[in-house]
């Protein structure tokens, strides 16, 4: 005999059935008969041998295996040619934990008696009994090929081939077995199943009918028959047979469910529900009729009854992920998203493979901006099906939301490979390539998307943004006209048109366009800002002032908008302009333009700049500040300014105001000679923008050497000192600034002062400043967060106030879930040893700010380490 191999196999229905068949057939396989030697002693005294065999079976039943072994060896001594004796001996040796010896024994007997095919069958039977299925198959096939074709062997071989997926061979063996015994209803049933899998529907129907005729009370035969009729689309036949089944098996839950389905489809709803209620009463432990009735009520939108029944069914079958998914759908329908999510999470925890779970949960968490949890769910779902387009697109959307554009592009390209004609994916890819400045590829994707779906106005809107980036103003305007033909009430299209017309200095047209946008969306504050720009360019200052004030209603602390308003008021009421600019200076996002307008309105510009009040430089400065750019341009090119030390700085100011920029400066500034403190101010701001802290510090210090009372130099130098960790110097400058700017609130400067106290380990002073800020501004999330962080990290144990820190951090996150605030809250949870909450919060911070990735990863790593340590304790 060759190498005997044990095949590992799963207990699928086919193999399970096979093992049942094999087990049932064991006593039938008696390979004696024709292979006994003529004239043997067994023929001479069969009664004695039979009596001894009874004794052996009794010994085995009583686990007296040594006695049984001695007796079977006596029987074998009388007649070596009866295979069943050798099989019994092998079985006894197996019971004595001598399995290999038993196999070796049977193999030896086969080698000694090569013509006794019954011995080969005996070894096959033994191998079958101990689970060596492939080896058993080899022995039984060899016997089959040598014309040892008993019904039992053919039936077993058919089951083995069916389990191996060799359906044609299994059918052939079953057919041959049925020629030997046409009354085996179980084999007719098995044959019908094979024929169904081979799509031989009529043959399957005939075989199943035979099985039912031979054993009419076997329900599974009728179940298979219903399945075959459904494949044959024989609705009337199915209906007739189901009605007969209900008469024959009135207590069967399965039959009741099929009958109820039939009744319901025939508009006999009340009777269908009655049948199911009776089935539930008879089989309270069976969850299926309960779920069936729950599904019917859900179809009728009787949500309350459907929920009740699904919950009742889940009490019987708590691990039914299918029911949890159905229940979640009903909860969504009835506006109970929290319960829906809970049901889906329970199904997910049970490792359900239903794609709805992962698709819905990913969508929910993504919309809630909990993209870290969404990502986990998406990846779990993709492990089940890597081609799930819904999850791939959700993942792409998630990456896009994180501004991880390169990875988002890969995800959308994966989705595009599944559906190359999806205009939505093409449009998304076009926009992502635009955001990554790959304009050539962006244009290709946009044009493909528009070609597939010319009326997709959102794709054309993104395409307009691309053409604007390329400064193809005419092309952008042509696309906007296309959008407005399709969606004449698209306020965005009119607003974008106004912005482009402003770029082209077509101010009257721009105003007309923005009016159309405002008319369609009067509540959009950003439209009022564009409207104000157009009115200002048309020198309609009173109307522009009104529009800027409306825009500020939605963001009253916006220093940029306040500065823009003050520039308009410069033409109307300088006193009002000064009051507005004072407001702007109270906010940290005020810029050079804000400070310059303040200097102009307080008649200090010439002092700070260092030119005469009636000089040509002063004239240029005034032209720039009043936005008379054409006049300023001529003056800047005049011979009188050719050698002026102020020229590059005036050019920079003109550039900043003309572009309405807060940071972009002329490249000439950093290389220009500085002759006044204000020149150093411009150079220092340029260095700060480039994060050249030491260079900025040196420039501001040079400026203060020239102009020691310049508070604008002081505040910028304070920031440079802070970045260089010279906190004491920063504190001194901040205090001087606040003394000179006592008229405003200057919350941002107080926050900066408190932070520097904290960083220099002057906790009491920091706490005092933070509390003063919160006394007048109790919802200042930055003050709340910074004070919480100080309480969590103070080196002075007396200043460690964990409970107060958690309270402050929670309030800060409630007001603004910024990455910094989330990071502080994560630290508070960590110190409270609430590690799961800490991890969840840290993941939110990590997800929200990809720029601070390293810091947040360190926080997360620390928390994970703590979780592992807590598990070991």
PDB file of C-alpha atoms in Angstrom, residues 579 581-587 598 737-750 776-777:
ATOM      1  CA  UNK A 579     -12.909 102.346  15.448  1.00  0.00           C
ATOM      2  CA  UNK A 581      -9.421  99.008  12.704  1.00  0.00           C
ATOM      3  CA  UNK A 582      -9.056  99.106  16.499  1.00  0.00           C
ATOM      4  CA  UNK A 583     -11.444  96.125  16.591  1.00  0.00           C
ATOM      5  CA  UNK A 584      -9.346  94.303  14.012  1.00  0.00           C
ATOM      6  CA  UNK A 585      -6.178  94.848  16.045  1.00  0.00           C
ATOM      7  CA  UNK A 586      -7.821  93.061  18.970  1.00  0.00           C
ATOM      8  CA  UNK A 587      -7.516  89.795  17.024  1.00  0.00           C
ATOM      9  CA  UNK A 598      -4.089 102.092  11.765  1.00  0.00           C
ATOM     10  CA  UNK A 737       2.615  95.866  24.278  1.00  0.00           C
ATOM     11  CA  UNK A 738      -0.422  95.417  26.537  1.00  0.00           C
ATOM     12  CA  UNK A 739       0.442  98.572  28.459  1.00  0.00           C
ATOM     13  CA  UNK A 740       0.504 100.536  25.211  1.00  0.00           C
ATOM     14  CA  UNK A 741      -2.610  98.825  23.774  1.00  0.00           C
ATOM     15  CA  UNK A 742      -4.760  99.000  26.892  1.00  0.00           C
ATOM     16  CA  UNK A 743      -7.731 100.409  24.974  1.00  0.00           C
ATOM     17  CA  UNK A 744      -8.632  97.072  23.354  1.00  0.00           C
ATOM     18  CA  UNK A 745      -9.430  93.655  24.768  1.00  0.00           C
ATOM     19  CA  UNK A 746      -6.339  92.064  23.178  1.00  0.00           C
ATOM     20  CA  UNK A 747      -7.400  88.572  24.241  1.00  0.00           C
ATOM     21  CA  UNK A 748      -4.866  87.028  21.913  1.00  0.00           C
ATOM     22  CA  UNK A 749      -1.993  88.984  23.531  1.00  0.00           C
ATOM     23  CA  UNK A 750      -3.146  87.943  27.004  1.00  0.00           C
ATOM     24  CA  UNK A 776     -14.755  87.952  30.626  1.00  0.00           C
ATOM     25  CA  UNK A 777     -14.764  85.283  27.910  1.00  0.00           C
TER      26      UNK A 777
END
